[in-house]
Amino acid sequence: PDSTTDGNLSALFGVQVYSDLNPAYWTQNNQIFPEEDFVPLVEALQTAQAGGNGAIAKASLTTVENKLMGVPAGLQVELGVYYLSMPTAWKAQLPANVQADLDAEDSPYPDFPHYSTMTMLSLTEPQVNLLTNMLSWTLLQNQDLVSSVLDDHSAGISTA
């Protein structure tokens, strides 16, 4: 992992990609999974992304104790991760003018799909529509994996 890996995800595995000097990134107390499980998850996300249908993966994990968060060691967890990225197969299906807009230096979709949640306080209708389309397309392409995560989760929920 490097600094392009999201620090919030990696911190769950005790992997720090941000400097602890910046208080906005104090994530050193967030570990709830073994560090050795991080690289296989990243590799699964990278493999999924390379397949063209988006970075989605599922991992079977066991928690490590985190007293601060109240997480006991030994819990079995099925973790589903949808890592925001632009699927190449989705982009290839877009109209040529939209593909050109995405690639343009003065794009109406700057930094798509990674809009800042701190500095970009509103999105245009075309930005929202394109982002929504990409997200829903990605979920549909990966519906078996998504369903398996949701089915695993709902199996442990009692409605009584």
PDB file of C-alpha atoms in Angstrom:
ATOM      1  CA  PRO A   1       0.000   0.000   0.000  1.00  0.00           C
ATOM      2  CA  ASP A   2       1.058   3.552  -0.615  1.00  0.00           C
ATOM      3  CA  SER A   3      -0.309   7.037  -0.085  1.00  0.00           C
ATOM      4  CA  THR A   4      -2.922   6.479  -2.808  1.00  0.00           C
ATOM      5  CA  THR A   5      -4.586   3.874  -0.604  1.00  0.00           C
ATOM      6  CA  ASP A   6      -7.349   5.384   1.466  1.00  0.00           C
ATOM      7  CA  GLY A   7      -6.081   5.821   4.984  1.00  0.00           C
ATOM      8  CA  ASN A   8      -9.437   5.079   6.556  1.00  0.00           C
ATOM      9  CA  LEU A   9      -9.616   1.584   5.067  1.00  0.00           C
ATOM     10  CA  SER A  10      -5.972   0.725   5.715  1.00  0.00           C
ATOM     11  CA  ALA A  11      -6.205   1.959   9.314  1.00  0.00           C
ATOM     12  CA  LEU A  12      -8.765  -0.766  10.045  1.00  0.00           C
ATOM     13  CA  PHE A  13      -5.866  -3.165   9.472  1.00  0.00           C
ATOM     14  CA  GLY A  14      -3.313  -1.132  11.432  1.00  0.00           C
ATOM     15  CA  VAL A  15      -1.649   0.134   8.254  1.00  0.00           C
ATOM     16  CA  GLN A  16      -0.926   3.851   8.471  1.00  0.00           C
ATOM     17  CA  VAL A  17      -0.568   5.712   5.175  1.00  0.00           C
ATOM     18  CA  TYR A  18      -0.940   9.169   6.681  1.00  0.00           C
ATOM     19  CA  SER A  19       1.446  10.987   8.952  1.00  0.00           C
ATOM     20  CA  ASP A  20       0.268  11.070  12.540  1.00  0.00           C
ATOM     21  CA  LEU A  21       1.511  14.670  12.626  1.00  0.00           C
ATOM     22  CA  ASN A  22      -1.723  15.779  10.962  1.00  0.00           C
ATOM     23  CA  PRO A  23      -4.587  15.488  13.484  1.00  0.00           C
ATOM     24  CA  ALA A  24      -7.088  15.119  10.633  1.00  0.00           C
ATOM     25  CA  TYR A  25      -5.560  11.702  10.004  1.00  0.00           C
ATOM     26  CA  TRP A  26      -5.225  10.339  13.523  1.00  0.00           C
ATOM     27  CA  THR A  27      -6.254   6.823  12.681  1.00  0.00           C
ATOM     28  CA  GLN A  28      -3.641   4.905  14.659  1.00  0.00           C
ATOM     29  CA  ASN A  29      -6.291   3.609  17.075  1.00  0.00           C
ATOM     30  CA  ASN A  30      -8.663   2.268  14.405  1.00  0.00           C
ATOM     31  CA  GLN A  31      -7.284  -1.249  13.920  1.00  0.00           C
ATOM     32  CA  ILE A  32      -9.880  -4.018  14.195  1.00  0.00           C
ATOM     33  CA  PHE A  33      -8.450  -6.556  11.689  1.00  0.00           C
ATOM     34  CA  PRO A  34      -5.018  -8.227  11.439  1.00  0.00           C
ATOM     35  CA  GLU A  35      -2.469  -6.277   9.407  1.00  0.00           C
ATOM     36  CA  GLU A  36      -1.640  -9.335   7.290  1.00  0.00           C
ATOM     37  CA  ASP A  37      -5.212  -9.378   5.905  1.00  0.00           C
ATOM     38  CA  PHE A  38      -4.873  -5.925   4.322  1.00  0.00           C
ATOM     39  CA  VAL A  39      -2.705  -6.777   1.305  1.00  0.00           C
ATOM     40  CA  PRO A  40      -4.938  -9.690   0.171  1.00  0.00           C
ATOM     41  CA  LEU A  41      -7.964  -7.367   0.331  1.00  0.00           C
ATOM     42  CA  VAL A  42      -6.173  -4.678  -1.692  1.00  0.00           C
ATOM     43  CA  GLU A  43      -5.091  -7.305  -4.228  1.00  0.00           C
ATOM     44  CA  ALA A  44      -8.687  -8.527  -4.545  1.00  0.00           C
ATOM     45  CA  LEU A  45      -9.854  -4.941  -5.132  1.00  0.00           C
ATOM     46  CA  GLN A  46      -7.104  -4.385  -7.706  1.00  0.00           C
ATOM     47  CA  THR A  47      -7.980  -7.631  -9.500  1.00  0.00           C
ATOM     48  CA  ALA A  48     -11.652  -6.669  -9.589  1.00  0.00           C
ATOM     49  CA  GLN A  49     -10.806  -3.205 -10.937  1.00  0.00           C
ATOM     50  CA  ALA A  50      -8.509  -4.709 -13.588  1.00  0.00           C
ATOM     51  CA  GLY A  51     -11.457  -6.860 -14.705  1.00  0.00           C
ATOM     52  CA  GLY A  52     -13.226  -3.666 -15.746  1.00  0.00           C
ATOM     53  CA  ASN A  53     -16.284  -3.855 -13.515  1.00  0.00           C
ATOM     54  CA  GLY A  54     -15.145  -1.823 -10.531  1.00  0.00           C
ATOM     55  CA  ALA A  55     -13.211  -2.390  -7.334  1.00  0.00           C
ATOM     56  CA  ILE A  56     -15.485  -4.550  -5.208  1.00  0.00           C
ATOM     57  CA  ALA A  57     -14.292  -7.389  -3.002  1.00  0.00           C
ATOM     58  CA  LYS A  58     -15.362  -9.524  -0.079  1.00  0.00           C
ATOM     59  CA  ALA A  59     -13.126 -10.784   2.704  1.00  0.00           C
ATOM     60  CA  SER A  60     -13.681 -13.200   5.570  1.00  0.00           C
ATOM     61  CA  LEU A  61     -11.898 -11.652   8.531  1.00  0.00           C
ATOM     62  CA  THR A  62     -11.426 -12.175  12.246  1.00  0.00           C
ATOM     63  CA  THR A  63     -11.268  -9.146  14.516  1.00  0.00           C
ATOM     64  CA  VAL A  64      -8.399  -8.211  16.759  1.00  0.00           C
ATOM     65  CA  GLU A  65      -9.185  -6.544  20.064  1.00  0.00           C
ATOM     66  CA  ASN A  66      -9.634  -2.796  20.035  1.00  0.00           C
ATOM     67  CA  LYS A  67     -10.514  -1.690  23.558  1.00  0.00           C
ATOM     68  CA  LEU A  68     -10.998   1.934  22.521  1.00  0.00           C
ATOM     69  CA  MET A  69     -13.711   0.960  20.025  1.00  0.00           C
ATOM     70  CA  GLY A  70     -15.112  -1.850  22.156  1.00  0.00           C
ATOM     71  CA  VAL A  71     -14.325  -4.532  19.571  1.00  0.00           C
ATOM     72  CA  PRO A  72     -13.449  -7.930  21.040  1.00  0.00           C
ATOM     73  CA  ALA A  73     -10.948 -10.262  19.400  1.00  0.00           C
ATOM     74  CA  GLY A  74     -12.197 -13.302  17.529  1.00  0.00           C
ATOM     75  CA  LEU A  75     -15.383 -12.036  15.867  1.00  0.00           C
ATOM     76  CA  GLN A  76     -15.897 -13.553  12.418  1.00  0.00           C
ATOM     77  CA  VAL A  77     -16.748 -10.825   9.890  1.00  0.00           C
ATOM     78  CA  GLU A  78     -17.695 -10.895   6.211  1.00  0.00           C
ATOM     79  CA  LEU A  79     -16.522  -7.511   4.979  1.00  0.00           C
ATOM     80  CA  GLY A  80     -17.722  -6.167   1.650  1.00  0.00           C
ATOM     81  CA  VAL A  81     -15.722  -3.247   0.240  1.00  0.00           C
ATOM     82  CA  TYR A  82     -16.732  -1.036  -2.673  1.00  0.00           C
ATOM     83  CA  TYR A  83     -13.703   1.143  -3.361  1.00  0.00           C
ATOM     84  CA  LEU A  84     -14.683   4.146  -5.450  1.00  0.00           C
ATOM     85  CA  SER A  85     -13.022   3.918  -8.853  1.00  0.00           C
ATOM     86  CA  MET A  86     -14.035   4.322 -12.488  1.00  0.00           C
ATOM     87  CA  PRO A  87     -14.722   0.922 -14.097  1.00  0.00           C
ATOM     88  CA  THR A  88     -13.151   0.725 -17.554  1.00  0.00           C
ATOM     89  CA  ALA A  89     -16.023  -1.374 -18.952  1.00  0.00           C
ATOM     90  CA  TRP A  90     -18.540   1.241 -17.772  1.00  0.00           C
ATOM     91  CA  LYS A  91     -16.567   4.112 -19.285  1.00  0.00           C
ATOM     92  CA  ALA A  92     -16.231   2.245 -22.588  1.00  0.00           C
ATOM     93  CA  GLN A  93     -20.037   2.036 -22.838  1.00  0.00           C
ATOM     94  CA  LEU A  94     -20.555   5.780 -22.445  1.00  0.00           C
ATOM     95  CA  PRO A  95     -21.332   7.953 -25.453  1.00  0.00           C
ATOM     96  CA  ALA A  96     -18.153   9.256 -27.106  1.00  0.00           C
ATOM     97  CA  ASN A  97     -18.873  12.857 -26.105  1.00  0.00           C
ATOM     98  CA  VAL A  98     -19.176  11.904 -22.410  1.00  0.00           C
ATOM     99  CA  GLN A  99     -15.944   9.894 -22.584  1.00  0.00           C
ATOM    100  CA  ALA A 100     -14.263  12.934 -24.136  1.00  0.00           C
ATOM    101  CA  ASP A 101     -15.683  15.158 -21.376  1.00  0.00           C
ATOM    102  CA  LEU A 102     -14.267  12.834 -18.712  1.00  0.00           C
ATOM    103  CA  ASP A 103     -10.823  12.969 -20.320  1.00  0.00           C
ATOM    104  CA  ALA A 104     -10.808  16.710 -21.056  1.00  0.00           C
ATOM    105  CA  GLU A 105      -8.472  18.995 -19.153  1.00  0.00           C
ATOM    106  CA  ASP A 106     -11.359  21.428 -18.583  1.00  0.00           C
ATOM    107  CA  SER A 107     -13.799  18.610 -17.865  1.00  0.00           C
ATOM    108  CA  PRO A 108     -17.307  19.359 -16.588  1.00  0.00           C
ATOM    109  CA  TYR A 109     -16.553  16.366 -14.332  1.00  0.00           C
ATOM    110  CA  PRO A 110     -13.325  17.466 -12.608  1.00  0.00           C
ATOM    111  CA  ASP A 111     -11.666  14.633 -10.658  1.00  0.00           C
ATOM    112  CA  PHE A 112     -14.555  12.266 -11.449  1.00  0.00           C
ATOM    113  CA  PRO A 113     -15.496  10.151  -9.565  1.00  0.00           C
ATOM    114  CA  HIS A 114     -13.439  11.486  -6.651  1.00  0.00           C
ATOM    115  CA  TYR A 115     -15.314  14.640  -5.734  1.00  0.00           C
ATOM    116  CA  SER A 116     -14.060  16.343  -2.609  1.00  0.00           C
ATOM    117  CA  THR A 117     -16.455  16.103   0.296  1.00  0.00           C
ATOM    118  CA  MET A 118     -14.667  19.000   1.978  1.00  0.00           C
ATOM    119  CA  THR A 119     -14.260  21.641  -0.737  1.00  0.00           C
ATOM    120  CA  MET A 120     -16.866  20.764  -3.356  1.00  0.00           C
ATOM    121  CA  LEU A 121     -20.069  21.491  -1.510  1.00  0.00           C
ATOM    122  CA  SER A 122     -22.444  20.924  -4.395  1.00  0.00           C
ATOM    123  CA  LEU A 123     -22.465  18.946  -7.615  1.00  0.00           C
ATOM    124  CA  THR A 124     -24.162  19.785 -10.879  1.00  0.00           C
ATOM    125  CA  GLU A 125     -27.040  17.641 -12.117  1.00  0.00           C
ATOM    126  CA  PRO A 126     -24.834  16.045 -14.817  1.00  0.00           C
ATOM    127  CA  GLN A 127     -22.169  15.224 -12.191  1.00  0.00           C
ATOM    128  CA  VAL A 128     -24.734  13.615  -9.886  1.00  0.00           C
ATOM    129  CA  ASN A 129     -26.353  11.711 -12.749  1.00  0.00           C
ATOM    130  CA  LEU A 130     -23.045  10.355 -14.052  1.00  0.00           C
ATOM    131  CA  LEU A 131     -21.872   9.362 -10.573  1.00  0.00           C
ATOM    132  CA  THR A 132     -25.194   7.666  -9.801  1.00  0.00           C
ATOM    133  CA  ASN A 133     -25.106   5.833 -13.113  1.00  0.00           C
ATOM    134  CA  MET A 134     -21.570   4.599 -12.489  1.00  0.00           C
ATOM    135  CA  LEU A 135     -22.310   3.456  -8.935  1.00  0.00           C
ATOM    136  CA  SER A 136     -25.508   1.607  -9.844  1.00  0.00           C
ATOM    137  CA  TRP A 137     -23.880   0.044 -12.949  1.00  0.00           C
ATOM    138  CA  THR A 138     -20.987  -1.205 -10.803  1.00  0.00           C
ATOM    139  CA  LEU A 139     -23.314  -2.708  -8.211  1.00  0.00           C
ATOM    140  CA  LEU A 140     -25.328  -4.454 -10.929  1.00  0.00           C
ATOM    141  CA  GLN A 141     -22.169  -5.890 -12.515  1.00  0.00           C
ATOM    142  CA  ASN A 142     -21.184  -7.249  -9.115  1.00  0.00           C
ATOM    143  CA  GLN A 143     -24.639  -8.198  -7.883  1.00  0.00           C
ATOM    144  CA  ASP A 144     -23.688 -11.775  -6.951  1.00  0.00           C
ATOM    145  CA  LEU A 145     -20.907 -10.567  -4.662  1.00  0.00           C
ATOM    146  CA  VAL A 146     -23.063  -7.770  -3.221  1.00  0.00           C
ATOM    147  CA  SER A 147     -25.949 -10.189  -2.639  1.00  0.00           C
ATOM    148  CA  SER A 148     -23.642 -12.678  -0.923  1.00  0.00           C
ATOM    149  CA  VAL A 149     -22.435  -9.995   1.492  1.00  0.00           C
ATOM    150  CA  LEU A 150     -25.986  -8.860   2.217  1.00  0.00           C
ATOM    151  CA  ASP A 151     -27.249 -12.443   2.526  1.00  0.00           C
ATOM    152  CA  ASP A 152     -24.424 -13.290   4.936  1.00  0.00           C
ATOM    153  CA  HIS A 153     -25.272 -10.208   6.980  1.00  0.00           C
ATOM    154  CA  SER A 154     -29.031 -10.755   7.056  1.00  0.00           C
ATOM    155  CA  ALA A 155     -28.595 -14.408   8.059  1.00  0.00           C
ATOM    156  CA  GLY A 156     -27.494 -13.230  11.494  1.00  0.00           C
ATOM    157  CA  ILE A 157     -30.349 -10.761  11.969  1.00  0.00           C
ATOM    158  CA  SER A 158     -33.447 -11.813  13.827  1.00  0.00           C
ATOM    159  CA  THR A 159     -36.723 -10.132  12.913  1.00  0.00           C
ATOM    160  CA  ALA A 160     -38.584 -11.620  15.868  1.00  0.00           C
TER     161      ALA A 160
END
